[in-house]
Amino acid sequence: MSINIASFVLSLIAFVILYLLLNKYAFGPLFSIMEKRRELVMQQMNEASQTREQAVAYVEEQKQALEAARKEAYAIIEQSKQTSSKQADQLMAQAKEEAVRIKEEAVRDIASEKNKAVQELRSEVGAVSVKIASKLLEKEVSSDSAQEALVDQYLKEVGGRP
């Protein structure tokens, strides 16, 4: 096996020419395309990173908004409870006031009816007393104002009321 130097030099010259031609016409555009592809991949990775960061920020913002909504809902519920409690207390107070008013009105009505009944009873007792006295005395008593005044005075003394 012998190495032919002429063949070796010729192969080396062909290789250098091929390398120069490939470097000028193939490697330059190929490396340019590869660089553009690398830049595109880097840009897409940056965009994906930014999108991920935006998504994380949006999720955090939504969590905060949800928590704020929960707090607001809880505050509204508490306020509703307090308002309903106050309204119930007001209604109870009004009902008590109304009951007291009705009771006082009933007591006044009862007192008025009692006074009317006592007056009627006095006048009936007066009339009956006059009839009894007239029968006892066996004389006719007229129902003039002097006799009625006398009966009223007697009833005042007996009844203890004017």
Short mmCIF file of N, CA, C and O in Angstrom, two decimals, residues 56-143:
data_model
loop_
_atom_site.label_atom_id
_atom_site.label_comp_id
_atom_site.label_asym_id
_atom_site.label_seq_id
_atom_site.Cartn_x
_atom_site.Cartn_y
_atom_site.Cartn_z
N VAL A 56 -49.45 34.16 34.88
CA VAL A 56 -49.27 34.07 36.33
C VAL A 56 -49.80 35.34 37.00
O VAL A 56 -50.52 35.29 38.00
N ALA A 57 -49.46 36.50 36.42
CA ALA A 57 -49.93 37.77 36.97
C ALA A 57 -51.46 37.86 36.89
O ALA A 57 -52.12 38.31 37.83
N TYR A 58 -52.03 37.40 35.77
CA TYR A 58 -53.49 37.43 35.61
C TYR A 58 -54.17 36.50 36.62
O TYR A 58 -55.18 36.86 37.21
N VAL A 59 -53.59 35.32 36.80
CA VAL A 59 -54.15 34.38 37.78
C VAL A 59 -54.10 34.99 39.18
O VAL A 59 -55.06 34.91 39.95
N GLU A 60 -52.98 35.62 39.50
CA GLU A 60 -52.84 36.27 40.82
C GLU A 60 -53.86 37.40 40.97
O GLU A 60 -54.49 37.56 42.01
N GLU A 61 -54.03 38.16 39.90
CA GLU A 61 -55.01 39.26 39.92
C GLU A 61 -56.42 38.71 40.11
O GLU A 61 -57.21 39.27 40.87
N GLN A 62 -56.72 37.61 39.43
CA GLN A 62 -58.04 37.00 39.56
C GLN A 62 -58.26 36.45 40.97
O GLN A 62 -59.36 36.52 41.52
N LYS A 63 -57.20 35.90 41.56
CA LYS A 63 -57.30 35.41 42.95
C LYS A 63 -57.62 36.57 43.89
O LYS A 63 -58.46 36.44 44.77
N GLN A 64 -56.94 37.68 43.69
CA GLN A 64 -57.18 38.85 44.53
C GLN A 64 -58.59 39.38 44.32
O GLN A 64 -59.27 39.76 45.28
N ALA A 65 -59.04 39.42 43.06
CA ALA A 65 -60.40 39.88 42.77
C ALA A 65 -61.43 38.95 43.41
O ALA A 65 -62.43 39.41 43.97
N LEU A 66 -61.18 37.65 43.35
CA LEU A 66 -62.09 36.68 43.95
C LEU A 66 -62.12 36.85 45.46
O LEU A 66 -63.20 36.82 46.07
N GLU A 67 -60.97 37.05 46.06
CA GLU A 67 -60.91 37.25 47.52
C GLU A 67 -61.64 38.53 47.90
O GLU A 67 -62.37 38.57 48.89
N ALA A 68 -61.45 39.59 47.11
CA ALA A 68 -62.15 40.85 47.38
C ALA A 68 -63.66 40.66 47.25
O ALA A 68 -64.44 41.18 48.05
N ALA A 69 -64.08 39.90 46.24
CA ALA A 69 -65.51 39.63 46.06
C ALA A 69 -66.06 38.83 47.23
O ALA A 69 -67.18 39.08 47.71
N ARG A 70 -65.29 37.86 47.72
CA ARG A 70 -65.73 37.09 48.89
C ARG A 70 -65.87 37.97 50.11
O ARG A 70 -66.84 37.87 50.86
N LYS A 71 -64.88 38.85 50.32
CA LYS A 71 -64.96 39.76 51.47
C LYS A 71 -66.16 40.68 51.35
O LYS A 71 -66.86 40.94 52.32
N GLU A 72 -66.40 41.18 50.14
CA GLU A 72 -67.53 42.08 49.93
C GLU A 72 -68.85 41.33 50.16
O GLU A 72 -69.76 41.87 50.79
N ALA A 73 -68.93 40.10 49.69
CA ALA A 73 -70.14 39.29 49.90
C ALA A 73 -70.35 39.04 51.39
O ALA A 73 -71.48 39.13 51.90
N TYR A 74 -69.28 38.73 52.10
CA TYR A 74 -69.38 38.51 53.55
C TYR A 74 -69.85 39.78 54.25
O TYR A 74 -70.70 39.74 55.14
N ALA A 75 -69.29 40.93 53.83
CA ALA A 75 -69.70 42.21 54.43
C ALA A 75 -71.17 42.49 54.15
O ALA A 75 -71.90 42.96 55.03
N ILE A 76 -71.61 42.19 52.94
CA ILE A 76 -73.02 42.41 52.58
C ILE A 76 -73.92 41.50 53.42
O ILE A 76 -74.96 41.92 53.93
N ILE A 77 -73.50 40.26 53.60
CA ILE A 77 -74.28 39.31 54.41
C ILE A 77 -74.36 39.80 55.85
O ILE A 77 -75.43 39.80 56.47
N GLU A 78 -73.23 40.24 56.39
CA GLU A 78 -73.21 40.74 57.77
C GLU A 78 -74.09 41.97 57.91
O GLU A 78 -74.82 42.13 58.88
N GLN A 79 -74.00 42.86 56.93
CA GLN A 79 -74.82 44.07 56.96
C GLN A 79 -76.30 43.71 56.89
O GLN A 79 -77.12 44.30 57.58
N SER A 80 -76.64 42.73 56.06
CA SER A 80 -78.03 42.28 55.96
C SER A 80 -78.51 41.70 57.27
O SER A 80 -79.64 41.95 57.69
N LYS A 81 -77.64 40.92 57.92
CA LYS A 81 -78.01 40.36 59.23
C LYS A 81 -78.27 41.46 60.23
O LYS A 81 -79.25 41.42 60.97
N GLN A 82 -77.38 42.45 60.26
CA GLN A 82 -77.54 43.55 61.20
C GLN A 82 -78.81 44.35 60.89
O GLN A 82 -79.55 44.72 61.80
N THR A 83 -79.05 44.60 59.61
CA THR A 83 -80.23 45.36 59.22
C THR A 83 -81.50 44.60 59.59
O THR A 83 -82.44 45.19 60.14
N SER A 84 -81.51 43.30 59.33
CA SER A 84 -82.71 42.53 59.67
C SER A 84 -82.90 42.47 61.18
O SER A 84 -84.02 42.51 61.67
N SER A 85 -81.80 42.39 61.92
CA SER A 85 -81.89 42.38 63.38
C SER A 85 -82.46 43.71 63.88
O SER A 85 -83.33 43.74 64.75
N LYS A 86 -81.96 44.81 63.31
CA LYS A 86 -82.47 46.13 63.70
C LYS A 86 -83.95 46.25 63.35
O LYS A 86 -84.74 46.78 64.14
N GLN A 87 -84.32 45.77 62.17
CA GLN A 87 -85.73 45.85 61.77
C GLN A 87 -86.59 45.01 62.68
O GLN A 87 -87.69 45.42 63.06
N ALA A 88 -86.11 43.84 63.06
CA ALA A 88 -86.87 42.99 63.98
C ALA A 88 -87.02 43.68 65.33
O ALA A 88 -88.12 43.67 65.92
N ASP A 89 -85.95 44.30 65.81
CA ASP A 89 -86.02 45.03 67.07
C ASP A 89 -87.01 46.20 66.98
O ASP A 89 -87.79 46.43 67.90
N GLN A 90 -86.97 46.91 65.85
CA GLN A 90 -87.90 48.02 65.66
C GLN A 90 -89.34 47.53 65.63
O GLN A 90 -90.22 48.14 66.23
N LEU A 91 -89.56 46.42 64.92
CA LEU A 91 -90.92 45.87 64.85
C LEU A 91 -91.40 45.42 66.23
O LEU A 91 -92.56 45.64 66.59
N MET A 92 -90.50 44.82 67.00
CA MET A 92 -90.87 44.40 68.35
C MET A 92 -91.20 45.62 69.21
O MET A 92 -92.18 45.61 69.96
N ALA A 93 -90.39 46.66 69.11
CA ALA A 93 -90.64 47.87 69.89
C ALA A 93 -91.97 48.49 69.49
O ALA A 93 -92.75 48.92 70.34
N GLN A 94 -92.24 48.54 68.19
CA GLN A 94 -93.51 49.09 67.72
C GLN A 94 -94.68 48.26 68.21
O GLN A 94 -95.72 48.79 68.61
N ALA A 95 -94.51 46.93 68.18
CA ALA A 95 -95.58 46.06 68.64
C ALA A 95 -95.82 46.26 70.13
O ALA A 95 -96.98 46.30 70.58
N LYS A 96 -94.75 46.41 70.91
CA LYS A 96 -94.91 46.66 72.34
C LYS A 96 -95.61 47.99 72.59
O LYS A 96 -96.50 48.09 73.44
N GLU A 97 -95.18 49.03 71.85
CA GLU A 97 -95.82 50.33 72.00
C GLU A 97 -97.30 50.25 71.64
O GLU A 97 -98.14 50.82 72.33
N GLU A 98 -97.59 49.53 70.57
CA GLU A 98 -99.00 49.38 70.15
C GLU A 98 -99.78 48.62 71.20
O GLU A 98 -100.93 48.98 71.51
N ALA A 99 -99.17 47.59 71.79
CA ALA A 99 -99.86 46.81 72.83
C ALA A 99 -100.13 47.68 74.05
O ALA A 99 -101.22 47.63 74.63
N VAL A 100 -99.14 48.49 74.43
CA VAL A 100 -99.33 49.39 75.58
C VAL A 100 -100.44 50.39 75.28
O VAL A 100 -101.30 50.66 76.12
N ARG A 101 -100.41 50.94 74.06
CA ARG A 101 -101.44 51.91 73.67
C ARG A 101 -102.82 51.28 73.70
O ARG A 101 -103.78 51.85 74.24
N ILE A 102 -102.93 50.07 73.15
CA ILE A 102 -104.23 49.39 73.12
C ILE A 102 -104.69 49.07 74.55
O ILE A 102 -105.87 49.23 74.89
N LYS A 103 -103.75 48.66 75.39
CA LYS A 103 -104.10 48.34 76.78
C LYS A 103 -104.59 49.58 77.50
O LYS A 103 -105.62 49.54 78.21
N GLU A 104 -103.87 50.72 77.33
CA GLU A 104 -104.28 51.96 77.98
C GLU A 104 -105.65 52.40 77.47
O GLU A 104 -106.49 52.87 78.24
N GLU A 105 -105.86 52.23 76.17
CA GLU A 105 -107.14 52.59 75.58
C GLU A 105 -108.25 51.72 76.16
O GLU A 105 -109.35 52.20 76.49
N ALA A 106 -107.95 50.42 76.31
CA ALA A 106 -108.94 49.50 76.87
C ALA A 106 -109.24 49.85 78.33
O ALA A 106 -110.40 49.81 78.76
N VAL A 107 -108.19 50.21 79.09
CA VAL A 107 -108.39 50.60 80.49
C VAL A 107 -109.26 51.85 80.56
O VAL A 107 -110.18 51.93 81.40
N ARG A 108 -109.00 52.81 79.67
CA ARG A 108 -109.83 54.02 79.65
C ARG A 108 -111.27 53.68 79.28
O ARG A 108 -112.22 54.20 79.88
N ASP A 109 -111.44 52.82 78.28
CA ASP A 109 -112.80 52.42 77.88
C ASP A 109 -113.51 51.71 79.01
O ASP A 109 -114.70 51.95 79.27
N ILE A 110 -112.77 50.83 79.71
CA ILE A 110 -113.37 50.09 80.84
C ILE A 110 -113.77 51.07 81.94
O ILE A 110 -114.87 50.98 82.50
N ALA A 111 -112.88 52.03 82.26
CA ALA A 111 -113.19 53.02 83.29
C ALA A 111 -114.40 53.85 82.89
O ALA A 111 -115.28 54.13 83.72
N SER A 112 -114.45 54.22 81.62
CA SER A 112 -115.59 55.01 81.13
C SER A 112 -116.88 54.21 81.24
O SER A 112 -117.91 54.72 81.70
N GLU A 113 -116.82 52.95 80.81
CA GLU A 113 -118.01 52.10 80.89
C GLU A 113 -118.41 51.85 82.35
O GLU A 113 -119.60 51.83 82.68
N LYS A 114 -117.41 51.71 83.21
CA LYS A 114 -117.69 51.52 84.63
C LYS A 114 -118.39 52.74 85.21
O LYS A 114 -119.38 52.63 85.95
N ASN A 115 -117.85 53.92 84.85
CA ASN A 115 -118.47 55.16 85.34
C ASN A 115 -119.90 55.29 84.83
O ASN A 115 -120.80 55.71 85.57
N LYS A 116 -120.11 54.92 83.56
CA LYS A 116 -121.48 54.98 83.01
C LYS A 116 -122.38 54.02 83.76
O LYS A 116 -123.52 54.35 84.10
N ALA A 117 -121.86 52.80 84.01
CA ALA A 117 -122.67 51.80 84.72
C ALA A 117 -122.98 52.28 86.13
O ALA A 117 -124.11 52.11 86.63
N VAL A 118 -121.98 52.88 86.81
CA VAL A 118 -122.20 53.39 88.17
C VAL A 118 -123.24 54.50 88.14
O VAL A 118 -124.15 54.55 89.01
N GLN A 119 -123.17 55.40 87.15
CA GLN A 119 -124.14 56.48 87.04
C GLN A 119 -125.55 55.91 86.81
O GLN A 119 -126.52 56.35 87.43
N GLU A 120 -125.63 54.92 85.91
CA GLU A 120 -126.93 54.31 85.66
C GLU A 120 -127.45 53.61 86.91
O GLU A 120 -128.65 53.70 87.24
N LEU A 121 -126.54 52.91 87.58
CA LEU A 121 -126.93 52.22 88.82
C LEU A 121 -127.38 53.21 89.88
O LEU A 121 -128.38 52.98 90.56
N ARG A 122 -126.70 54.33 89.99
CA ARG A 122 -127.09 55.36 90.96
C ARG A 122 -128.47 55.91 90.64
O ARG A 122 -129.29 56.09 91.55
N SER A 123 -128.67 56.19 89.37
CA SER A 123 -129.98 56.74 89.03
C SER A 123 -131.09 55.71 89.27
O SER A 123 -132.17 56.04 89.74
N GLU A 124 -130.78 54.43 88.97
CA GLU A 124 -131.78 53.39 89.23
C GLU A 124 -131.98 53.21 90.74
O GLU A 124 -133.11 53.07 91.21
N VAL A 125 -130.85 53.23 91.48
CA VAL A 125 -130.97 53.11 92.94
C VAL A 125 -131.75 54.29 93.50
O VAL A 125 -132.59 54.14 94.40
N GLY A 126 -131.49 55.48 92.95
CA GLY A 126 -132.22 56.67 93.40
C GLY A 126 -133.71 56.53 93.14
O GLY A 126 -134.54 56.82 94.01
N ALA A 127 -134.02 56.05 91.94
CA ALA A 127 -135.44 55.88 91.59
C ALA A 127 -136.08 54.83 92.48
O ALA A 127 -137.20 55.00 92.98
N VAL A 128 -135.36 53.71 92.69
CA VAL A 128 -135.89 52.65 93.54
C VAL A 128 -136.01 53.14 94.98
O VAL A 128 -137.00 52.84 95.68
N SER A 129 -135.03 53.92 95.44
CA SER A 129 -135.08 54.46 96.80
C SER A 129 -136.28 55.37 96.98
O SER A 129 -136.97 55.34 98.02
N VAL A 130 -136.56 56.16 95.97
CA VAL A 130 -137.71 57.07 96.03
C VAL A 130 -138.99 56.26 96.08
O VAL A 130 -139.91 56.56 96.88
N LYS A 131 -139.06 55.22 95.27
CA LYS A 131 -140.27 54.39 95.27
C LYS A 131 -140.45 53.70 96.62
O LYS A 131 -141.55 53.63 97.16
N ILE A 132 -139.35 53.19 97.18
CA ILE A 132 -139.43 52.53 98.49
C ILE A 132 -139.85 53.53 99.56
O ILE A 132 -140.71 53.24 100.40
N ALA A 133 -139.25 54.70 99.51
CA ALA A 133 -139.59 55.71 100.51
C ALA A 133 -141.03 56.14 100.38
O ALA A 133 -141.73 56.35 101.38
N SER A 134 -141.51 56.26 99.14
CA SER A 134 -142.90 56.69 98.96
C SER A 134 -143.86 55.61 99.43
O SER A 134 -144.91 55.90 99.99
N LYS A 135 -143.50 54.36 99.23
CA LYS A 135 -144.36 53.30 99.71
C LYS A 135 -144.35 53.26 101.23
O LYS A 135 -145.37 52.98 101.85
N LEU A 136 -143.18 53.50 101.81
CA LEU A 136 -143.10 53.48 103.25
C LEU A 136 -143.87 54.64 103.86
O LEU A 136 -144.51 54.49 104.91
N LEU A 137 -143.78 55.73 103.28
CA LEU A 137 -144.45 56.90 103.83
C LEU A 137 -145.90 56.97 103.38
O LEU A 137 -146.66 57.80 103.89
N GLU A 138 -146.26 56.17 102.48
CA GLU A 138 -147.59 56.09 101.90
C GLU A 138 -148.06 57.43 101.41
O GLU A 138 -149.18 57.86 101.66
N LYS A 139 -147.19 58.05 100.79
CA LYS A 139 -147.62 59.25 100.11
C LYS A 139 -146.91 59.33 98.77
O LYS A 139 -145.87 58.74 98.59
N GLU A 140 -147.47 60.03 97.96
CA GLU A 140 -146.95 60.09 96.61
C GLU A 140 -145.85 61.14 96.53
O GLU A 140 -146.02 62.26 96.97
N VAL A 141 -144.75 60.70 96.00
CA VAL A 141 -143.62 61.61 95.88
C VAL A 141 -143.52 61.99 94.40
O VAL A 141 -143.49 61.15 93.53
N SER A 142 -143.47 63.25 94.20
CA SER A 142 -143.33 63.69 92.81
C SER A 142 -141.85 63.73 92.46
O SER A 142 -141.00 63.89 93.32
N SER A 143 -141.56 63.60 91.25
CA SER A 143 -140.14 63.56 90.84
C SER A 143 -139.69 64.94 90.41
O SER A 143 -139.36 65.16 89.26
#
